[in-house]
Coordinates of C-alpha atoms and ligand atoms in Angstrom, one line a residue:
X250 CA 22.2 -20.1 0.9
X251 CA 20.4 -20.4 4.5
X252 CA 23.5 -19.3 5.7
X253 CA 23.3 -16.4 3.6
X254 CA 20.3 -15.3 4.0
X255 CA 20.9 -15.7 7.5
X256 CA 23.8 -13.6 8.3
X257 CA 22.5 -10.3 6.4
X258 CA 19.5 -11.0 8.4
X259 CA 21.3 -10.7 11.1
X260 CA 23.4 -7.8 10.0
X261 CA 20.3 -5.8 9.4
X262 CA 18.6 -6.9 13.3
X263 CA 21.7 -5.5 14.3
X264 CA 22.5 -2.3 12.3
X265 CA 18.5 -1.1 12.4
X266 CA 17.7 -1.9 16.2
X267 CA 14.3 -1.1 17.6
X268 CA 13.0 -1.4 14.6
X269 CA 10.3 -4.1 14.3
X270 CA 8.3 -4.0 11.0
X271 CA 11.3 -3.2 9.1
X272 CA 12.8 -6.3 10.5
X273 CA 9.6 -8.4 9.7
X274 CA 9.3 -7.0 6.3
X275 CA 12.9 -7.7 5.3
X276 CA 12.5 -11.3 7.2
X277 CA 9.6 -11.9 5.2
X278 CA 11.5 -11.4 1.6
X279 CA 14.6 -12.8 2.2
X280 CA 13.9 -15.8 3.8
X281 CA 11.5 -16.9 0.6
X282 CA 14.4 -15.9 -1.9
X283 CA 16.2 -19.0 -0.8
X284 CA 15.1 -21.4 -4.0
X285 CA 16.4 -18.3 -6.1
X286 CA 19.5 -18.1 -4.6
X287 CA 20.2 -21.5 -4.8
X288 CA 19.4 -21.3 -8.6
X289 CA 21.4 -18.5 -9.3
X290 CA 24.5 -18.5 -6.9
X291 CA 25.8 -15.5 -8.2
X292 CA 23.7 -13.0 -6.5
X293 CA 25.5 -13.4 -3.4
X294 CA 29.1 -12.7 -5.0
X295 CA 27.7 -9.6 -5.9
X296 CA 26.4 -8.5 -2.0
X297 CA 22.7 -8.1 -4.0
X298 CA 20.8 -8.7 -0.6
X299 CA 23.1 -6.2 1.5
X300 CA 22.4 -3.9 -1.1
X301 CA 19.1 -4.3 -1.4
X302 CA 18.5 -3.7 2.4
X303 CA 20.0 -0.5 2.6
X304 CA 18.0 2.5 1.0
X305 CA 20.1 4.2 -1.5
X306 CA 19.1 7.8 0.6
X307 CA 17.4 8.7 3.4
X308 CA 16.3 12.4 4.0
X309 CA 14.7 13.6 7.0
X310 CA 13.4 16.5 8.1
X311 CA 11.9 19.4 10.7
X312 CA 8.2 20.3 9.6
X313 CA 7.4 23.8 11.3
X314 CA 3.6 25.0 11.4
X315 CA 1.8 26.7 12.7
X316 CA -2.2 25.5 13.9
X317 CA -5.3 28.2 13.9
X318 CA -4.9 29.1 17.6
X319 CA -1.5 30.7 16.7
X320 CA 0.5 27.8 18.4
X321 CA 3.5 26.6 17.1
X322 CA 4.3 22.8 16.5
X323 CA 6.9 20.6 15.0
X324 CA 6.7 17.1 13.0
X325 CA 9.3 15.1 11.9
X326 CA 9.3 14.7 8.0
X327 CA 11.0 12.2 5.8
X328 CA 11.5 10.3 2.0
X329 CA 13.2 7.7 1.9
X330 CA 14.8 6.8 -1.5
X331 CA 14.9 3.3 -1.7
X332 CA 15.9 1.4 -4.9
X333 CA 15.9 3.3 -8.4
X334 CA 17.2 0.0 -10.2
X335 CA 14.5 0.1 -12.5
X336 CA 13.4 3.7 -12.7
X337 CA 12.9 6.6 -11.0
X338 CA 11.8 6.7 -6.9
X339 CA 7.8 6.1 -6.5
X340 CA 5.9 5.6 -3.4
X341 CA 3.6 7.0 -1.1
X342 CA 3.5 9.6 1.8
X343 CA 2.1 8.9 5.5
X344 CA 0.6 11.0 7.7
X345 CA 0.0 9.1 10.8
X346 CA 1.0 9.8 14.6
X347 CA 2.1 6.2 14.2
X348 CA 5.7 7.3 11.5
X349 CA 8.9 6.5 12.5
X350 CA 11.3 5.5 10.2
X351 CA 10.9 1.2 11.2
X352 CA 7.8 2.0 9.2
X353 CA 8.8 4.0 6.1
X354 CA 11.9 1.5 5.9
X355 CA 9.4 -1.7 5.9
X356 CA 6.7 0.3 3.0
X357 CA 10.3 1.5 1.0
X358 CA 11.1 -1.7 0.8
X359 CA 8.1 -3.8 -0.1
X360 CA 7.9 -0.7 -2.9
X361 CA 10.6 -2.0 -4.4
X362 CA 9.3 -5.2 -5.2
X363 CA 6.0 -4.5 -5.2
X364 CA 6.8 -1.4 -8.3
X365 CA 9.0 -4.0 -10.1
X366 CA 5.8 -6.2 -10.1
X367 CA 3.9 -3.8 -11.7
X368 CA 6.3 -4.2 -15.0
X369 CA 6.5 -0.8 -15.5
X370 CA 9.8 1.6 -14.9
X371 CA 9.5 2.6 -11.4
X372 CA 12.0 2.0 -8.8
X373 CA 10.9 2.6 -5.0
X374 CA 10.4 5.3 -2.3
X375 CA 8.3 6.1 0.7
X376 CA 7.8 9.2 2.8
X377 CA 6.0 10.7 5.2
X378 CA 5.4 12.7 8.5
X379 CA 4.4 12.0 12.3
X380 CA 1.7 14.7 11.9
X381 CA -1.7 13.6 13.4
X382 CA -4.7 14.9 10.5
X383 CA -7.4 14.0 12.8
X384 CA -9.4 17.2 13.9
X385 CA -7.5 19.6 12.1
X386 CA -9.0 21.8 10.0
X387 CA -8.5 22.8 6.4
X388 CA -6.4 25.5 6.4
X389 CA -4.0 23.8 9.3
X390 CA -3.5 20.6 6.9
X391 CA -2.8 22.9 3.9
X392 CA 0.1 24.7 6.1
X393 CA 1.3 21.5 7.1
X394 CA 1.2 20.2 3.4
X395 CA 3.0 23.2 2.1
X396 CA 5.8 23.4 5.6
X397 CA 6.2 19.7 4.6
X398 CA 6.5 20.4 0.5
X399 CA 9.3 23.7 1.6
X400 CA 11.5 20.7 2.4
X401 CA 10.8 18.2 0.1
X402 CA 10.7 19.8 -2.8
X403 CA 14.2 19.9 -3.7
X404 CA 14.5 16.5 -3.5
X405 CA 11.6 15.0 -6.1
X406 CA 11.4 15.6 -9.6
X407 CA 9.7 14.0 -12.3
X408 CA 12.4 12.0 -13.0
X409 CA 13.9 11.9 -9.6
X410 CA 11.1 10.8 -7.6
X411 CA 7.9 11.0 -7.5
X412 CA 5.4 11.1 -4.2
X413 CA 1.8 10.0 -4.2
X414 CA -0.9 9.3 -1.1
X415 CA -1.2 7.0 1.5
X416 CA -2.8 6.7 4.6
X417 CA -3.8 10.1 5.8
X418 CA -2.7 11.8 2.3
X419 CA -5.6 11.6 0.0
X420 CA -6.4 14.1 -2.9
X421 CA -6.8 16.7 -0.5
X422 CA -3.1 16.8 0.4
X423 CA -2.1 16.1 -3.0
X424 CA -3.8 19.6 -4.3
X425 CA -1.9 21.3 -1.5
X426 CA 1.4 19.6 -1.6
X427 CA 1.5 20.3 -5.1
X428 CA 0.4 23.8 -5.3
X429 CA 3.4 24.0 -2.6
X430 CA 5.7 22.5 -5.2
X431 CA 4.5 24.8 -8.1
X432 CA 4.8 28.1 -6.1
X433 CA 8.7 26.7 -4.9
X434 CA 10.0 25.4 -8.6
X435 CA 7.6 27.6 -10.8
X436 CA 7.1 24.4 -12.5
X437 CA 3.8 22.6 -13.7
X438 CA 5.2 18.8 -14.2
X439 CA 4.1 15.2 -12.9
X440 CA 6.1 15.6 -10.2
X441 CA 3.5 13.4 -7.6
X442 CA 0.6 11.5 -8.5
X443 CA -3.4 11.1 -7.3
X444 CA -3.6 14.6 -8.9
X445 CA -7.2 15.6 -9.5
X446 CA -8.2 14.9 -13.1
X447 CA -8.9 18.8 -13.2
X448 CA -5.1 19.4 -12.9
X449 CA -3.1 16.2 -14.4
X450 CA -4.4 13.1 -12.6
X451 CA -5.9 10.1 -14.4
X452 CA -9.3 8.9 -14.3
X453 CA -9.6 5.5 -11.6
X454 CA -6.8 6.2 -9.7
X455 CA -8.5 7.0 -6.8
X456 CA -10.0 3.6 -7.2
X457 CA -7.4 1.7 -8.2
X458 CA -5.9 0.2 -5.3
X459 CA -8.9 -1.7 -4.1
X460 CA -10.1 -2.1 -7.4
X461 CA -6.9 -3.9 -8.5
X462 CA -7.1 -6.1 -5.1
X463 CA -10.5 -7.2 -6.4
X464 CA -9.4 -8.2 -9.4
X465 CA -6.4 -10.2 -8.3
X466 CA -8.6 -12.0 -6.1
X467 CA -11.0 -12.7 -9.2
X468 CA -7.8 -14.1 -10.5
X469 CA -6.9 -16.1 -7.6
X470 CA -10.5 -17.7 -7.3
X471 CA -10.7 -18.4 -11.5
X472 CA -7.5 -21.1 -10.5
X473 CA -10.1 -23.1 -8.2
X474 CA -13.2 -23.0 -10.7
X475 CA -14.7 -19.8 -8.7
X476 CA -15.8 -16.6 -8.6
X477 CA -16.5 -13.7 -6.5
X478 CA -20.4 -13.8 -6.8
X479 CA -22.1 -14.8 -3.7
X480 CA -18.9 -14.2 -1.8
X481 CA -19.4 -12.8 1.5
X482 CA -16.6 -10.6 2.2
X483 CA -15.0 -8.7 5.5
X484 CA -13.5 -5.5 4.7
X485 CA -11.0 -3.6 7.1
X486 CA -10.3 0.1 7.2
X487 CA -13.2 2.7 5.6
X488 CA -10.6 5.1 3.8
X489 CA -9.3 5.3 0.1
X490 CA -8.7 1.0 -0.3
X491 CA -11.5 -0.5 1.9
X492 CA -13.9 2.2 -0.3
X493 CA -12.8 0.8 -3.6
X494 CA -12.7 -2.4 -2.5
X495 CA -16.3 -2.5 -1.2
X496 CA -17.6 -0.7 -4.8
X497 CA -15.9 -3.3 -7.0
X498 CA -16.5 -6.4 -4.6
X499 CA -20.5 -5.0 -4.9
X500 CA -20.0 -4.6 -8.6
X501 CA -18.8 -8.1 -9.0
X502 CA -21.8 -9.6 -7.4
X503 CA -20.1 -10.2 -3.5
X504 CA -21.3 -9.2 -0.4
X505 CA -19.8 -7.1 2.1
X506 CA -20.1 -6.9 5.6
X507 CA -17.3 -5.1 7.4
X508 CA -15.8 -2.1 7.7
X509 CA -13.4 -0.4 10.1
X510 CA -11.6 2.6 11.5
X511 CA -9.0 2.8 14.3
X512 CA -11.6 3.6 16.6
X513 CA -13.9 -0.1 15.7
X514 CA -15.9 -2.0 13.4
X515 CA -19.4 -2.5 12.1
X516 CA -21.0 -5.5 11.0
X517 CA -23.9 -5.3 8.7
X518 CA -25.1 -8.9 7.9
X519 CA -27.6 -7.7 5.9
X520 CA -24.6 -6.5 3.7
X521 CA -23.6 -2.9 2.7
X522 CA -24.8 -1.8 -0.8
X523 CA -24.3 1.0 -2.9
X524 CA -26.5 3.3 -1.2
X525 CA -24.6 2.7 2.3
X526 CA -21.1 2.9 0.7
X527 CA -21.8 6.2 -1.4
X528 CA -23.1 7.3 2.6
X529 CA -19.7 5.8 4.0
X530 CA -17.4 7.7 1.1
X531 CA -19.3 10.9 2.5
X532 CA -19.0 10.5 5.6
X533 CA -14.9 9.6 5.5
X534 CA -13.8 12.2 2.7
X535 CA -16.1 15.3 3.3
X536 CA -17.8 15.5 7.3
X537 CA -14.5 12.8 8.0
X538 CA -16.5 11.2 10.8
X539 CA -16.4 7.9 12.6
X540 CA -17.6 4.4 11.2
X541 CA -19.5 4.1 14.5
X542 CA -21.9 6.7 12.6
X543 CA -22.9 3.6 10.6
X544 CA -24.1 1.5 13.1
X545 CA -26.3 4.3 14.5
X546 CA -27.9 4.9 11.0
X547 CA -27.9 2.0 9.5
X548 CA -29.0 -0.3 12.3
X549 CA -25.9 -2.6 12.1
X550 CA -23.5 -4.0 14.8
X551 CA -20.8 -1.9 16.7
X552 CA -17.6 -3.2 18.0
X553 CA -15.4 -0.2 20.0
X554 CA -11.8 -1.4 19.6
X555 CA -12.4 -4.8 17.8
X556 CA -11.2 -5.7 14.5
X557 CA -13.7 -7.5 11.5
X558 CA -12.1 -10.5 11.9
X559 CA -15.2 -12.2 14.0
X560 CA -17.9 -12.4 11.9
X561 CA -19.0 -15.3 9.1
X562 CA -16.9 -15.0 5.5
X563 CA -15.7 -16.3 2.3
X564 CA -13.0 -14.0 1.6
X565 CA -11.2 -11.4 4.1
X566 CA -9.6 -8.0 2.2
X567 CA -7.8 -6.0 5.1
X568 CA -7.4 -2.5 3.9
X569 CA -6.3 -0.7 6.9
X570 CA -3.1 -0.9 8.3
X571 CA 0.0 -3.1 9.0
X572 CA -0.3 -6.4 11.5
X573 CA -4.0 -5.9 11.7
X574 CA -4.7 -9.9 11.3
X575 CA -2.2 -11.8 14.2
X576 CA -2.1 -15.3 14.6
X577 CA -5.5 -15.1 16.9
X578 CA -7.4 -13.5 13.9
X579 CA -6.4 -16.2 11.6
X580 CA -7.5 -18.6 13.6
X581 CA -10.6 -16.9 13.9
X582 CA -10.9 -16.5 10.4
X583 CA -10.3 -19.9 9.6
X584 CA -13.2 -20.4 11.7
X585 CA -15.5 -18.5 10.5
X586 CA -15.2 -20.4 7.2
X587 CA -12.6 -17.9 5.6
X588 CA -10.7 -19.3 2.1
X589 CA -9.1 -16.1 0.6
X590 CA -7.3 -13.3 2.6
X591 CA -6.4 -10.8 -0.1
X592 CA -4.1 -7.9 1.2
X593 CA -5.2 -4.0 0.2
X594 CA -3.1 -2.9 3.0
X595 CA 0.8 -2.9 3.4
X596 CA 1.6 -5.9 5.3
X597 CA -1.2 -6.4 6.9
X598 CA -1.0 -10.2 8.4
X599 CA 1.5 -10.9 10.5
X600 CA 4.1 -13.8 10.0
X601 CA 1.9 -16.2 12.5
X602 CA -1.3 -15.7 10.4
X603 CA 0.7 -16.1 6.9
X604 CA 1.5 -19.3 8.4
X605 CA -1.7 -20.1 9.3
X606 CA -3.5 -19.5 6.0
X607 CA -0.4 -21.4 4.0
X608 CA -1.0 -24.4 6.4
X609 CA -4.2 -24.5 5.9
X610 CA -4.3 -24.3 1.9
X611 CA -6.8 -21.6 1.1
X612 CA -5.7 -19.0 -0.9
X613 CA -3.5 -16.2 0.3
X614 CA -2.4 -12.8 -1.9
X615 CA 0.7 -10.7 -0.4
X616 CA -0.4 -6.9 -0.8
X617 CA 3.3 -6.2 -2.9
X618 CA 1.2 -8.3 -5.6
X619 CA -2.4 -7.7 -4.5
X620 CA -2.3 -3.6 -4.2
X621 CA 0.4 -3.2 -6.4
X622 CA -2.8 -1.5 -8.7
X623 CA -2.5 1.8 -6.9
X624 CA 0.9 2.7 -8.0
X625 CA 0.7 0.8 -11.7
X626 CA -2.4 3.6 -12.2
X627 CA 0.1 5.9 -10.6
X628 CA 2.8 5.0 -13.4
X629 CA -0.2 5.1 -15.9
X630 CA -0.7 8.9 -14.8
X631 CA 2.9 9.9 -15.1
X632 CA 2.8 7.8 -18.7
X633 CA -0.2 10.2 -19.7
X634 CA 1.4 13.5 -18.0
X635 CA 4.7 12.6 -19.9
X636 CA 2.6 12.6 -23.1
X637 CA 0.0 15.5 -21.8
X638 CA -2.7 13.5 -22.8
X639 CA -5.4 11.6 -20.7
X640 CA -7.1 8.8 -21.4
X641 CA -10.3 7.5 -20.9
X642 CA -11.7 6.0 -17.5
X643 CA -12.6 2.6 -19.7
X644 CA -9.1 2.9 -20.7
X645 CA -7.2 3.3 -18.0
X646 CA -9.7 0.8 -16.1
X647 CA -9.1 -2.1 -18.4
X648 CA -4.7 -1.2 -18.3
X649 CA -5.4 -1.9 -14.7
X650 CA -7.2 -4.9 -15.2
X651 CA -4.3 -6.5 -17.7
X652 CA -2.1 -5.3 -15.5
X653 CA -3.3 -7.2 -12.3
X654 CA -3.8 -10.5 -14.6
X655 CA 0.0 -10.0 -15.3
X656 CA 1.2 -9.7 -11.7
X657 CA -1.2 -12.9 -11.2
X658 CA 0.0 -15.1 -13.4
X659 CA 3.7 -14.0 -13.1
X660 CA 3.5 -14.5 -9.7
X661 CA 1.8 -18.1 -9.8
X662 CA 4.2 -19.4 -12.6
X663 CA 7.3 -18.1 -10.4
X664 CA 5.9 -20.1 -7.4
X665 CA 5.7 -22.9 -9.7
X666 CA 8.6 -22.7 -11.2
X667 CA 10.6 -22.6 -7.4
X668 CA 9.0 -25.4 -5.9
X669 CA 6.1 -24.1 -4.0
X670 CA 3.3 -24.0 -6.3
X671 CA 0.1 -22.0 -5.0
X672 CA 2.4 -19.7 -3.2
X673 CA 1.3 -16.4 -3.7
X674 CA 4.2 -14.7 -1.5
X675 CA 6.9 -16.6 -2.7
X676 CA 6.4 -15.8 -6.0
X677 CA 6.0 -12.5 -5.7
X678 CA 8.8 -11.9 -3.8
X679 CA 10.9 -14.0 -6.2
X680 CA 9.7 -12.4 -9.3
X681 CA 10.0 -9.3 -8.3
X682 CA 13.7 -9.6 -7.0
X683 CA 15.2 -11.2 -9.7
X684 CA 14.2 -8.3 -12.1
X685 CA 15.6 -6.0 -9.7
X686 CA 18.9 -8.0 -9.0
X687 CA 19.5 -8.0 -12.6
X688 CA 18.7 -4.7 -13.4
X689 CA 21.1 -4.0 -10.7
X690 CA 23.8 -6.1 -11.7
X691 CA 23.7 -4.8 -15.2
X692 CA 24.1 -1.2 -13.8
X693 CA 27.5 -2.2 -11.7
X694 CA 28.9 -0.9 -8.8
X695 CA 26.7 1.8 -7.8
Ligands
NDP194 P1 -6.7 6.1 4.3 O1 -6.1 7.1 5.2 O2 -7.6 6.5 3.2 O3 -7.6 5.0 5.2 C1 -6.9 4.3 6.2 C2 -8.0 3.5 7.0 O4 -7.4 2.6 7.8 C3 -8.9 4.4 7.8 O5 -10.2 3.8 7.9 C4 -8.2 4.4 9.1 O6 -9.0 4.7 10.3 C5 -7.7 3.0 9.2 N1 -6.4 2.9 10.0 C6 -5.3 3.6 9.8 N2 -4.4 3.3 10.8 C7 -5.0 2.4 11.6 C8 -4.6 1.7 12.7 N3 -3.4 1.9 13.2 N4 -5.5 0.9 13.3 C9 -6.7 0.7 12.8 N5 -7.2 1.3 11.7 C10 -6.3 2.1 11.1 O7 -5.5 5.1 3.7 P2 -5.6 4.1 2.5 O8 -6.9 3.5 2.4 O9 -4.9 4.8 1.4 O10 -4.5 3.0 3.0 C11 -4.9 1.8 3.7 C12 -3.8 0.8 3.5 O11 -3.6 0.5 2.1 C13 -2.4 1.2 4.1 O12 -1.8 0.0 4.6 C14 -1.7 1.7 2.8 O13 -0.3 1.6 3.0 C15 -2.2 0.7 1.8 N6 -2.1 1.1 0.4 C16 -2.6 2.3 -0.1 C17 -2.6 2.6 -1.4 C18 -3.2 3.8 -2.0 O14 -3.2 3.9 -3.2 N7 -3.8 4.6 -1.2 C19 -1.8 1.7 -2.3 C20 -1.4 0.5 -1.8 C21 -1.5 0.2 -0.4 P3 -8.9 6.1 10.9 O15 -9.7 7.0 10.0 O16 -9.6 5.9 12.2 O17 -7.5 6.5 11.0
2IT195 O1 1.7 1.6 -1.0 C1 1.5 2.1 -2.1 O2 1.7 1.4 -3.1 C2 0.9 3.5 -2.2 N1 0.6 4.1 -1.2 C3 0.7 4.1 -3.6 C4 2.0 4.6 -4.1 C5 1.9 5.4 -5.4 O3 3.0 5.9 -5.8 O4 0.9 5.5 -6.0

């Protein structure tokens, strides 16, 4: 089966040159599948990994807008529609200078597994632009939200596919993107999710991500006796995820030290509480300043260009970006005392720092099991759209909460189960695959 695993690997260095995190992404999966294949020898009769490689559609586009001087620029759009095995397309949409399609490819595909972890009927999608949000103002992000929507509206549905945020797409975007789609189909539907609860969204989705992360690391730390009180904790990022993640950590009885932003980090030993986060959440989603802005007010340590990874902790959550712990900040970690690295972010540690943390047995959560809260609150909004009902926030807070415990314990058994107990990333991408397999090989040739 190594020699399987090894020659689509190869096949897909070849066919998708130049592009890196697509390669480490697909690396990462396949190469833990091996006990499953060997199990189940079937799977590669049936070409399952060279179909699960290769999105089922990939749509790109030219996003024309116009900014408020008058001038006229062009972004390059796309959705890629990854894997509907088990239910419509569902993903996210970037808007980062930073999108090309190595990246959409590498988020498509950990959606895949990650949705299927989630138990409920969603297959996998991502999407996005190469549009910069930063310093543009209101009205220039809704014309690029509704340029962007003029394109990809014909493509979603709410059975098709259905978009939600990401980095640089928060609620803001989602009100214009779908006031773009509304005025286009003449057609009110759960057609993308992170809707404002005035207008169709569920209650705790905006939270969910970093809540869910939370509480799969509660789970996690409940297998060695522990819990998250006391915990000191470095955060990464200051958007959507790292917000959450800071309320529920504080609500839990942890302390937080860290946040982040592409510009630098803070470190507030003294630990950030409520009052400082609900200042942080202001100062991100309404003046949409700088985290160096903390430092300044709050008295507390500035690093320009310098990750959190340096400071004193219990328990790591990076909630920013992709590769933003390498090899050097695990070791650095592991240093500074670190036993749980919990990922809010999409592929966040590198390979080198995965291998670090599994060598040296603390306890590591892949973000396809660890955020996979976002979009399972994003499945319970199209669940309560289909139905046009909404449920409570203690409702839709304590689905969440069951849900994580699933993908927790189906991810440990799974590890179990394939030789390699206490492998968090091995399970989940084992569990995961072999309900997508199936479902695939139950739906033929297609
Ligand atoms: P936001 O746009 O709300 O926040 C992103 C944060 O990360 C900002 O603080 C941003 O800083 C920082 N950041 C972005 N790019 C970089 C970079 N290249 N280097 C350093 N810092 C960077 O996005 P989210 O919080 O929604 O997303 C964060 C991560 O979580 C992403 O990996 C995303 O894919 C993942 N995720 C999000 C989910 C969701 O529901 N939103 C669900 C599951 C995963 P700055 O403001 O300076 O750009
Ligand atoms: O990476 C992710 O899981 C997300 N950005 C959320 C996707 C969604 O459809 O809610």
């Amino acid at each position: 089966m190594h020699d399987y695993v090894n020659s689509v690997l190869e096949s897909v260095a070849v066919r998708n040159h130049g592009q890196p995190e697509f390669y480490q992404a697909v690396q990462e999966v396949l190469l833990s599948l091996v006990p499953a294949l060997k199990a189940h020898p079937h799977y590669a009769r049936h070409g399952i990994l060279e179909r699960l490689v290769e999105p089922e559609r990939q749509i790109m586009f030219r996003v024309t807008w116009e900014d408020d001087s008058g001038q006229v620029h062009v972004n390059r759009g796309c959705r890629i529609e990854y894997n509907s095995a088990i239910g419509p397309y569902k993903g996210g949409l970037r808007f980062h200078p930073g999108v090309n399609t190595s990246i959409l490819r590498f988020l498509g595909f950990e959606q895949v597994f990650k949705n299927a972890l989630t138990t409920l009927p969603m297959g996998g999608g991502k999407g996005g632009a190469d549009f910069d949000p930063k310093d543009r103002s209101d009205r220039e992000i809704m014309r690029f939200c509704q340029a962007f929507m003029s394109e990809l509206f014909r493509h979603i549905g709410p059975d098709t596919d259905i978009p939600a945020g990401d980095i640089g797409v928060g609620a803001r975007e989602i009100g214009y993107l779908f006031g773009q789609y509304k005025r286009l189909t003449n057609k009110f539907n759960g057609v993308i999710t992170g809707k404002s609860v005035n207008w169709g969204g569920s209650l705790i989705r905006p939270e969910a991500t970093g809540y869910g992360a939370v509480f799969f690391s509660h789970e996690m730390l409940k297998m060695r006796g522990e819990d998250l009180t006391g915990k000191v904790c470095a955060v990464s990022g200051s958007g959507n995820v790292a917000q959450y993640t800071t309320e529920k950590l504080l609500q839990l009885g942890a302390k937080v030290v860290t946040l982040s932003d592409s510009d630098g980090s803070i470190y507030d030993p003294e630990g950030i509480n409520a009052e400082k986060l609900a200042w942080v959440m202001d100062l991100k989603n309404k003046r949409r300043g700088r985290i160096k802005e903390y430092a300044d007010t709050f008295k507390a340590v500035y690093r320009e260009g310098v990750r959190p990874w340096f400071v004193p902790c219990d328990c790591a959550f990076p909630s920013a970006t992709e590769n933003e712990i390498n090899g050097q900040d695990a070791q650095e970690l592991l240093r500074q005392g670190c036993k749980l690295v919990c990922e809010g972010a999409n592929m966040p540690c590198t390979p080198e720092a995965i291998e670090l943390f599994q060598q040296a047995g603390i306890l590591y959560a892949p973000g396809k099991a660890a955020n996979a809260g976002g979009v399972a609150t994003s499945g319970l909004e199209m669940s309560q759209n289909s139905t046009r009902l909404s449920w409570t926030r203690e409702d839709v807070e304590q689905r969440l909460h069951q849900i994580m415990i699933n993908i927790h314990k189906n991810c440990y058994q799974t590890a179990e189960k394939y030789g390699c107990p206490g492998n968090y990333m091995v399970g989940a991408n084992i569990c995961s695959f072999l309900k997508v397999a199936n479902s695939m090989l139950e739906q033929g040739l297609v």
